[in-house]
Structures are given as C-alpha cells and as structure tokens.
C-alpha cells in the first residue's frame, strides 16, 4: 500500500452482518471508496455493518463528517452501525464528537460481532 | 478484489487521494493527538470578554449532527484565490489568527487573542433577522496546518460540524467551508426554508469574500453547494428546544435591558 492510500475490505460475516475494514486514512476524500464498500456490504438481509478500524492510520474532521453520512445511510436501511479496533486516541475522538451516541463501539471484533448477532 | 491469507474472502477497494480535489484536501502529515481537542462532557468557559454574553455555552454539551432535530444538510462554500501568491498553509494561519475579523458586520466572535487551537471555546453573537441576536459559542475540535473545525453546543441554531480548509487546485489556492448540520430543534427547523438557509449562505459568502479581499482577490464568486443528506427529522431530539439559545438570548435581553445595552455598547 502506498503512503497516503486507503484500502477498504468488505467481508460478509453472515447473512445479516458484514464488516468493512479500513486500512489507512479516513478523510472526506475517502467517500467514494467507503460508500462503494457499503453498497457491497449491504443487501436486504443485512442488519448490521461493523467497521474495523484496526488499520486506521489517520482521520481528520472531514473523516468524521463522512462517518456521519455513512451512519445516515445505514440507519435509513434500518441497519445498525458498530465499530471495533479504535485506538484510545480515536475512541476519544468518537466521544468528543458524540458519534459514540449512535455507533456502538466495542473493544474487540468478537464483542462487535456478538453485538451484531453475527 | 483481494484475498488475504487466512482470512475470509472479501472485496477490497483502493482509494488513493494522490491529488487534492475541491472536496478532498489531503492530510499533509500523520495525525497528532494535539490536532484534536480532548473529550469534554460539558463546556467550560474561561475569562469572558466584557462585550460577550456567556448565557448558552458554559455547562452545555456539544451537539453534532447526530444530536440535531432537523433535516441533515451538507453545505459547501468555496472561493478560488486566483492570482494570490499565498500557500494554503498561510491562508489557514491567517484565518486562525483573525477568524472573527472576516465576519460580516454585526456579528461578533470572541475567540483567543492569538490563534485558534484545539480545545478552545469561543463565544459568538450572531445577528438574526429582526434585529435579534443569538449568543452562543463553538468548540475548536480539530486544527492542523491546512484546516480547522468547530462543533456547536446545545442550543446553537445548528447541531453541526463545520470544517474550514485550504488547498491548491491547479496551483490556485482554494478556500473552503464545509458544514454538516441539522437545525437543533423544531423552531429552528421551521425557520430553515424561510430565513435560516439564506442567512447562513449570505454569512459565509460575505466571510469568504472578506478573506479573499485580505489576500488581494476582489470581485470573485463564492461557489455554494447545498445537499440534503437526510430528509428525516429526528423527533426524539425535539426537546432540544428547551435550550434554544435564540429564545434564551431574547428573554435575557427583555429581563436585563441595562446589561444588554451596556453589552451592546461595548461590542
């Protein structure tokens, strides 16, 4: 992966849950890739989308806005958005921006997947 | 499509923001913890300038688009500083140091005397139609060399994130304001199609025109884009009206006329 690049990987965990793993940066420039990933991750049976931030290198305020936009799309489909793998620093940013009011934050993949019912 | 050894197969999407686009300034350096404000449960306000009114900020929680009532809008305002010999970093440095100086007349930004830094709270007086004033504030949640961002407190007209950035596009410095916002409560939402949207657009248009003029660029056009990201209203946040800063500021004005005239006289 080149510097400054972002790789987003979609994995179907079960008929009702998918994971979107983000490696690299989240800025407003990541929007097309993240929204494409969401389209791949979601279908009529999907009830939970789990974001894997284990590979997150950088996020700015534009990235926070992008996550709000994703949250709206997920909620519009009647789905839940969960996350795991956040470093302490980014966990604090979710707390600061109050995204953790709407995105379920979990310590581990297992906890997030259990919450997702996967 | 890639498959990682030992993991379930999945689809992989590459996003390589190699060149800045108007909506996608590229980070220039890895993030540092100091670029972001520390979490705060309730806002605290330090020394209050004589002319400022700390009625709707101290003790309030932050409220972003998740906590707002109205439809979700993404609004982008952008101006090109064609002919200006200035770097995006220099634009942001100037903007952070003189943020309120570029605001339209009648509006006041009581920020730090030096430069905006993450974690700082600024008090605001915003002029509303009908000679009303909205006293509220913002928290600087993020700042680096190429951008900075605010988040609003409960009671503010908008539950929002707003990012101010600068980047080069074809060697031309571009300045951008991007807000992601919901009206905080039903009363504010009612005013959105009538006056609030236009007032907001005019406010940031005039701000960008003033900033451009500071760098010697006059008569330029501010591009505006308004996208409704979510048409639904979040009725569970209708009770936000209890903290409506416009109502509280107006009531304060009516019940403290002497203080108000003193306050305005110093402003």
Short mmCIF file of C-alpha atoms in Angstrom, two decimals:
data_model
loop_
_atom_site.label_atom_id
_atom_site.label_comp_id
_atom_site.label_asym_id
_atom_site.label_seq_id
_atom_site.Cartn_x
_atom_site.Cartn_y
_atom_site.Cartn_z
CA UNK A 1 0.00 0.00 0.00
CA UNK A 2 1.41 3.38 -0.94
CA UNK A 3 1.69 6.17 1.56
CA UNK A 4 -1.47 8.18 1.93
CA UNK A 5 -3.56 5.44 0.37
CA UNK A 6 -6.60 3.80 1.84
CA UNK A 7 -7.66 0.22 1.35
CA UNK A 8 -11.15 -0.83 2.29
CA UNK A 9 -12.02 -4.50 2.54
CA UNK A 10 -15.53 -5.89 2.71
CA UNK A 11 -16.25 -9.23 4.33
CA UNK A 12 -19.60 -10.92 4.59
CA UNK A 13 -19.74 -12.49 8.05
CA UNK A 14 -23.22 -13.92 7.96
CA UNK A 15 -26.43 -13.28 6.06
CA UNK A 16 -27.21 -10.43 8.45
CA UNK A 17 -23.81 -8.82 9.07
CA UNK A 18 -20.80 -7.53 7.15
CA UNK A 19 -17.51 -5.98 8.14
CA UNK A 20 -15.88 -3.03 6.42
CA UNK A 21 -12.18 -2.95 7.30
CA UNK A 22 -10.41 0.35 6.75
CA UNK A 23 -6.64 0.47 6.31
CA UNK A 24 -5.01 3.88 6.01
CA UNK A 25 -6.74 7.25 6.14
CA UNK A 26 -10.30 8.46 6.50
CA UNK A 27 -10.83 11.92 5.11
CA UNK A 28 -13.60 13.42 3.01
CA UNK A 29 -11.64 12.08 0.01
CA UNK A 30 -12.38 8.53 1.15
CA UNK A 31 -16.11 8.97 0.49
CA UNK A 32 -16.41 7.20 -2.87
CA UNK A 33 -14.48 4.14 -1.66
CA UNK A 34 -16.33 3.91 1.63
CA UNK A 35 -19.74 4.29 0.02
CA UNK A 36 -18.86 1.68 -2.62
CA UNK A 37 -17.83 -0.61 0.21
CA UNK A 38 -21.13 -0.03 1.94
CA UNK A 39 -23.05 -0.94 -1.22
CA UNK A 40 -21.10 -4.19 -1.40
CA UNK A 41 -21.61 -4.89 2.30
CA UNK A 42 -25.34 -4.31 2.34
CA UNK A 43 -28.34 -6.13 0.95
CA UNK A 44 -31.93 -6.69 2.00
CA UNK A 45 -30.92 -9.23 4.66
CA UNK A 46 -28.18 -7.13 6.23
CA UNK A 47 -28.99 -5.89 9.70
CA UNK A 48 -25.53 -4.82 10.95
CA UNK A 49 -22.49 -3.14 9.45
CA UNK A 50 -19.32 -3.50 11.50
CA UNK A 51 -16.46 -1.07 10.90
CA UNK A 52 -12.99 -2.46 11.60
CA UNK A 53 -10.65 0.41 12.47
CA UNK A 54 -7.66 -1.78 13.39
CA UNK A 55 -5.74 -0.47 10.38
CA UNK A 56 -6.71 3.18 10.74
CA UNK A 57 -3.70 5.49 10.38
CA UNK A 58 -5.24 8.94 10.12
CA UNK A 59 -8.61 10.62 10.42
CA UNK A 60 -9.39 14.34 10.21
CA UNK A 61 -12.60 16.28 10.73
CA UNK A 62 -13.68 15.50 7.16
CA UNK A 63 -13.48 11.83 8.05
CA UNK A 64 -15.79 12.36 11.00
CA UNK A 65 -18.29 14.01 8.67
CA UNK A 66 -18.01 11.08 6.30
CA UNK A 67 -18.86 8.65 9.10
CA UNK A 68 -21.98 10.71 9.88
CA UNK A 69 -23.03 10.40 6.24
CA UNK A 70 -22.45 6.63 6.35
CA UNK A 71 -24.44 6.41 9.58
CA UNK A 72 -27.40 8.13 7.91
CA UNK A 73 -27.34 5.65 5.02
CA UNK A 74 -27.12 2.70 7.39
CA UNK A 75 -29.99 3.95 9.57
CA UNK A 76 -32.11 4.66 6.51
CA UNK A 77 -31.90 0.93 5.70
CA UNK A 78 -32.93 0.01 9.24
CA UNK A 79 -29.45 -1.31 9.99
CA UNK A 80 -27.08 -0.83 12.92
CA UNK A 81 -23.56 0.55 12.69
CA UNK A 82 -20.92 -0.84 15.04
CA UNK A 83 -17.16 -0.46 15.32
CA UNK A 84 -14.11 -2.04 16.86
CA UNK A 85 -10.35 -1.67 16.67
CA UNK A 86 -10.25 2.02 17.57
CA UNK A 87 -7.09 3.21 19.26
CA UNK A 88 -7.54 5.11 22.51
CA UNK A 89 -6.93 8.35 20.62
CA UNK A 90 -9.68 7.74 18.08
CA UNK A 91 -12.01 6.34 20.72
CA UNK A 92 -11.68 9.72 22.45
CA UNK A 93 -12.49 11.49 19.18
CA UNK A 94 -15.69 9.44 18.85
CA UNK A 95 -16.51 10.51 22.40
CA UNK A 96 -15.68 14.16 21.71
CA UNK A 97 -17.82 14.30 18.60
CA UNK A 98 -20.54 12.19 20.23
CA UNK A 99 -20.52 9.71 17.37
CA UNK A 100 -20.49 7.07 20.07
CA UNK A 101 -24.12 8.01 20.80
CA UNK A 102 -25.08 6.33 17.53
CA UNK A 103 -22.23 3.97 16.64
CA UNK A 104 -21.76 1.07 19.03
CA UNK A 105 -18.07 0.96 19.99
CA UNK A 106 -16.56 -2.38 21.03
CA UNK A 107 -13.14 -3.40 22.24
CA UNK A 108 -12.75 -6.45 20.09
CA UNK A 109 -14.00 -7.96 16.89
CA UNK A 110 -15.64 -10.75 18.89
CA UNK A 111 -17.60 -8.30 21.00
CA UNK A 112 -18.71 -6.30 17.98
CA UNK A 113 -19.74 -9.41 16.10
CA UNK A 114 -21.65 -10.70 19.11
CA UNK A 115 -23.49 -7.40 19.35
CA UNK A 116 -24.20 -7.61 15.63
CA UNK A 117 -25.64 -11.06 16.12
CA UNK A 118 -23.27 -12.47 13.53
CA UNK B 1 -10.62 -7.98 -5.40
CA UNK B 2 -8.04 -9.27 -2.98
CA UNK B 3 -7.97 -12.17 -0.61
CA UNK B 4 -5.83 -12.10 2.49
CA UNK B 5 -4.26 -15.34 3.55
CA UNK B 6 -6.04 -16.97 6.45
CA UNK B 7 -8.98 -14.62 6.35
CA UNK B 8 -12.40 -14.88 4.79
CA UNK B 9 -12.50 -13.67 1.23
CA UNK B 10 -13.73 -10.18 0.65
CA UNK B 11 -13.71 -7.26 -1.72
CA UNK B 12 -11.06 -4.61 -1.44
CA UNK B 13 -11.36 -1.06 -2.68
CA UNK B 14 -8.41 1.20 -3.15
CA UNK B 15 -8.77 4.90 -2.51
CA UNK B 16 -5.63 6.80 -3.30
CA UNK B 17 -6.14 10.52 -2.84
CA UNK B 18 -2.93 11.38 -4.65
CA UNK B 19 -4.08 14.84 -5.66
CA UNK B 20 -6.33 17.14 -3.68
CA UNK B 21 -9.79 17.62 -5.08
CA UNK B 22 -12.05 20.50 -4.17
CA UNK B 23 -13.88 18.40 -1.63
CA UNK B 24 -10.94 16.33 -0.51
CA UNK B 25 -7.97 18.11 0.95
CA UNK B 26 -5.22 15.60 1.57
CA UNK B 27 -3.67 15.36 5.01
CA UNK B 28 -0.14 16.67 4.92
CA UNK B 29 1.17 14.78 7.92
CA UNK B 30 0.19 11.93 10.18
CA UNK B 31 -2.30 12.97 12.79
CA UNK B 32 -1.08 14.02 16.18
CA UNK B 33 -3.12 13.85 19.31
CA UNK B 34 -2.65 17.60 19.64
CA UNK B 35 -4.61 18.19 16.41
CA UNK B 36 -7.78 17.15 18.23
CA UNK B 37 -9.43 18.55 21.32
CA UNK B 38 -9.69 16.29 24.33
CA UNK B 39 -13.18 14.92 25.08
CA UNK B 40 -15.36 17.23 27.14
CA UNK B 41 -18.57 16.27 28.87
CA UNK B 42 -19.66 19.88 29.46
CA UNK B 43 -18.16 23.04 28.02
CA UNK B 44 -16.18 25.30 30.28
CA UNK B 45 -15.59 28.95 29.53
CA UNK B 46 -12.58 30.85 30.83
CA UNK B 47 -12.38 34.61 31.09
CA UNK B 48 -15.38 36.18 29.36
CA UNK B 49 -14.72 39.40 27.41
CA UNK B 50 -16.78 42.33 28.68
CA UNK B 51 -18.76 42.54 25.47
CA UNK B 52 -19.55 38.83 25.33
CA UNK B 53 -22.50 37.02 26.85
CA UNK B 54 -21.87 33.58 28.30
CA UNK B 55 -25.51 32.57 28.56
CA UNK B 56 -25.68 29.49 26.38
CA UNK B 57 -22.24 27.91 26.46
CA UNK B 58 -20.83 27.08 29.90
CA UNK B 59 -22.23 23.78 31.11
CA UNK B 60 -23.65 22.84 27.71
CA UNK B 61 -22.78 19.59 25.96
CA UNK B 62 -21.57 19.54 22.40
CA UNK B 63 -24.18 18.63 19.80
CA UNK B 64 -23.22 17.36 16.37
CA UNK B 65 -25.48 16.28 13.51
CA UNK B 66 -26.28 13.05 15.35
CA UNK B 67 -27.92 15.04 18.16
CA UNK B 68 -29.83 17.55 16.00
CA UNK B 69 -33.54 17.62 15.09
CA UNK B 70 -33.93 18.80 11.52
CA UNK B 71 -33.02 17.52 8.11
CA UNK B 72 -29.31 16.86 7.59
CA UNK B 73 -27.61 19.24 5.17
CA UNK B 74 -24.11 19.30 3.77
CA UNK B 75 -23.26 22.83 2.71
CA UNK B 76 -20.08 23.74 0.90
CA UNK B 77 -18.81 27.24 0.19
CA UNK B 78 -15.67 27.65 -1.88
CA UNK B 79 -13.65 30.52 -3.31
CA UNK B 80 -10.59 30.45 -5.55
CA UNK B 81 -7.86 32.96 -4.74
CA UNK B 82 -6.82 33.34 -8.35
CA UNK B 83 -3.69 35.46 -8.62
CA UNK B 84 -2.92 35.42 -4.91
CA UNK B 85 0.65 34.46 -4.05
CA UNK B 86 -0.15 32.57 -0.89
CA UNK B 87 0.07 28.96 0.24
CA UNK B 88 -2.88 27.05 1.74
CA UNK B 89 -0.93 26.86 5.00
CA UNK B 90 -0.53 30.65 5.07
CA UNK B 91 -4.25 31.11 4.39
CA UNK B 92 -5.17 28.86 7.30
CA UNK B 93 -2.62 30.52 9.58
CA UNK B 94 -4.12 33.95 8.85
CA UNK B 95 -7.67 32.66 9.17
CA UNK B 96 -6.97 31.08 12.55
CA UNK B 97 -5.36 34.26 13.83
CA UNK B 98 -8.06 36.66 12.62
CA UNK B 99 -11.11 34.45 12.33
CA UNK B 100 -13.72 36.93 13.56
CA UNK B 101 -12.25 39.83 11.59
CA UNK B 102 -13.66 38.35 8.38
CA UNK B 103 -17.21 38.03 9.71
CA UNK B 104 -19.97 40.28 8.38
CA UNK B 105 -20.68 43.45 10.34
CA UNK B 106 -22.98 42.99 13.33
CA UNK B 107 -21.64 39.54 14.21
CA UNK B 108 -19.00 39.02 16.89
CA UNK B 109 -16.55 36.19 17.51
CA UNK B 110 -14.93 36.28 20.94
CA UNK B 111 -12.06 33.89 20.41
CA UNK B 112 -8.48 33.70 21.61
CA UNK B 113 -6.23 36.69 21.02
CA UNK B 114 -3.58 34.63 19.26
CA UNK B 115 -4.72 31.72 17.11
CA UNK B 116 -7.42 29.07 17.24
CA UNK B 117 -6.25 25.89 18.92
CA UNK B 118 -8.00 22.56 19.54
CA UNK B 119 -9.96 22.61 22.77
CA UNK B 120 -10.62 26.35 22.81
CA UNK B 121 -14.13 27.65 23.33
CA UNK B 122 -15.20 30.85 21.59
CA UNK B 123 -18.33 32.86 22.37
CA UNK B 124 -20.39 34.24 19.50
CA UNK B 125 -23.02 36.89 18.95
CA UNK B 126 -24.84 36.21 15.70
CA UNK B 127 -27.14 38.78 14.14
CA UNK B 128 -30.54 37.35 13.29
CA UNK B 129 -33.30 38.91 11.18
CA UNK B 130 -35.46 41.40 13.05
CA UNK B 131 -32.50 42.84 14.96
CA UNK B 132 -32.43 39.73 17.15
CA UNK B 133 -29.16 38.35 18.43
CA UNK B 134 -28.17 34.78 19.14
CA UNK B 135 -25.50 34.43 21.82
CA UNK B 136 -23.86 31.04 21.60
CA UNK B 137 -20.43 29.51 21.04
CA UNK B 138 -18.28 26.85 19.40
CA UNK B 139 -15.53 24.45 20.41
CA UNK B 140 -12.48 24.09 18.18
CA UNK B 141 -12.40 20.31 17.82
CA UNK B 142 -9.60 19.99 15.26
CA UNK B 143 -6.82 22.12 13.83
CA UNK B 144 -3.79 21.41 11.68
CA UNK B 145 -1.82 23.40 9.12
CA UNK B 146 -4.42 23.08 6.39
CA UNK B 147 -7.73 23.03 8.20
CA UNK B 148 -9.61 23.56 11.43
CA UNK B 149 -13.06 22.52 12.59
CA UNK B 150 -15.75 23.61 15.02
CA UNK B 151 -18.53 21.77 16.79
CA UNK B 152 -21.52 23.57 18.23
CA UNK B 153 -23.03 23.39 21.73
CA UNK B 154 -26.60 22.53 22.66
CA UNK B 155 -28.91 25.47 21.99
CA UNK B 156 -27.00 26.69 18.94
CA UNK B 157 -29.08 27.20 15.83
CA UNK B 158 -27.35 24.24 14.21
CA UNK B 159 -26.15 20.92 15.61
CA UNK B 160 -23.11 20.74 13.41
CA UNK B 161 -19.54 20.09 12.43
CA UNK B 162 -18.00 22.79 10.29
CA UNK B 163 -14.61 22.47 8.65
CA UNK B 164 -12.54 25.35 7.27
CA UNK B 165 -9.80 24.29 4.89
CA UNK B 166 -7.48 25.46 2.16
CA UNK B 167 -5.75 23.53 -0.61
CA UNK B 168 -4.22 24.09 -4.01
CA UNK B 169 -6.16 23.24 -7.15
CA UNK B 170 -4.15 23.61 -10.37
CA UNK B 171 -1.72 25.81 -8.40
CA UNK B 172 -4.55 28.13 -7.36
CA UNK B 173 -5.20 28.47 -3.63
CA UNK B 174 -8.76 27.47 -2.81
CA UNK B 175 -10.55 28.20 0.45
CA UNK B 176 -13.45 26.05 1.53
CA UNK B 177 -16.03 25.93 4.29
CA UNK B 178 -17.98 22.70 4.64
CA UNK B 179 -20.75 22.32 7.19
CA UNK B 180 -22.67 19.20 8.11
CA UNK B 181 -25.65 20.36 10.08
CA UNK B 182 -29.16 19.80 11.34
CA UNK B 183 -31.36 22.52 12.80
CA UNK B 184 -31.12 21.89 16.52
CA UNK B 185 -34.83 21.96 17.33
CA UNK B 186 -38.28 22.32 15.70
CA UNK B 187 -38.34 26.11 15.98
CA UNK B 188 -35.01 26.48 14.22
CA UNK B 189 -36.14 23.88 11.66
CA UNK B 190 -39.25 25.92 10.94
CA UNK B 191 -37.05 28.89 10.07
CA UNK B 192 -34.75 26.93 7.75
CA UNK B 193 -36.63 27.37 4.45
CA UNK B 194 -37.78 30.86 5.35
CA UNK B 195 -34.65 32.64 6.52
CA UNK B 196 -32.02 30.41 8.13
CA UNK B 197 -30.63 28.84 4.96
CA UNK B 198 -30.32 32.20 3.21
CA UNK B 199 -28.88 33.91 6.27
CA UNK B 200 -26.30 31.16 6.64
CA UNK B 201 -25.41 31.30 2.93
CA UNK B 202 -25.02 35.07 2.99
CA UNK B 203 -22.93 34.92 6.17
CA UNK B 204 -20.34 32.53 4.76
CA UNK B 205 -20.40 34.16 1.33
CA UNK B 206 -19.51 37.50 2.92
CA UNK B 207 -16.88 35.85 5.13
CA UNK B 208 -15.13 34.23 2.18
CA UNK B 209 -15.32 37.45 0.17
CA UNK B 210 -13.65 39.30 3.06
CA UNK B 211 -10.97 36.63 3.39
CA UNK B 212 -10.31 36.71 -0.35
CA UNK B 213 -10.08 40.51 -0.25
CA UNK B 214 -7.49 40.23 2.52
CA UNK B 215 -5.31 38.35 0.04
CA UNK B 216 -5.98 40.91 -2.70
CA UNK B 217 -8.67 38.97 -4.54
CA UNK B 218 -11.80 41.02 -5.13
CA UNK B 219 -14.91 40.57 -7.22
CA UNK B 220 -14.63 36.80 -7.08
CA UNK B 221 -17.57 34.42 -6.91
CA UNK B 222 -18.19 32.12 -3.97
CA UNK B 223 -19.40 28.73 -5.16
CA UNK B 224 -22.12 27.25 -2.97
CA UNK B 225 -23.46 23.74 -2.86
CA UNK B 226 -26.29 22.55 -0.66
CA UNK B 227 -27.11 18.83 -0.41
CA UNK B 228 -29.84 17.33 1.75
CA UNK B 229 -28.19 14.18 3.11
CA UNK B 230 -31.15 13.07 5.21
CA UNK B 231 -34.71 14.35 4.78
CA UNK B 232 -35.92 12.75 8.00
CA UNK B 233 -36.37 14.75 11.15
CA UNK B 234 -35.20 13.24 14.41
CA UNK B 235 -38.25 13.71 16.61
CA UNK B 236 -36.53 12.22 19.64
CA UNK B 237 -34.48 15.44 19.73
CA UNK B 238 -37.50 17.80 19.58
CA UNK B 239 -36.92 18.55 23.26
CA UNK B 240 -33.74 20.38 22.32
CA UNK B 241 -35.98 23.44 22.14
CA UNK B 242 -35.63 23.76 25.92
CA UNK B 243 -32.10 25.03 25.35
CA UNK B 244 -32.85 27.20 22.30
CA UNK B 245 -30.24 29.95 22.51
CA UNK B 246 -32.27 32.43 20.46
CA UNK B 247 -35.20 32.21 22.89
CA UNK B 248 -32.90 32.39 25.89
CA UNK B 249 -30.96 35.35 24.48
CA UNK B 250 -34.18 37.22 23.70
CA UNK B 251 -35.58 36.56 27.18
CA UNK B 252 -32.30 37.71 28.70
CA UNK B 253 -32.49 40.89 26.65
CA UNK B 254 -36.03 41.57 27.85
CA UNK B 255 -35.29 40.88 31.50
CA UNK B 256 -31.85 42.57 31.64
CA UNK B 257 -32.23 45.65 29.43
CA UNK B 258 -29.50 47.63 31.19
CA UNK B 259 -26.99 44.82 30.93
CA UNK B 260 -27.93 44.36 27.31
CA UNK B 261 -27.38 47.99 26.34
CA UNK B 262 -24.08 48.01 28.25
CA UNK B 263 -23.13 44.78 26.49
CA UNK B 264 -24.00 46.15 23.06
CA UNK B 265 -22.30 49.45 23.80
CA UNK B 266 -19.02 47.69 24.43
CA UNK B 267 -19.29 45.42 21.45
#
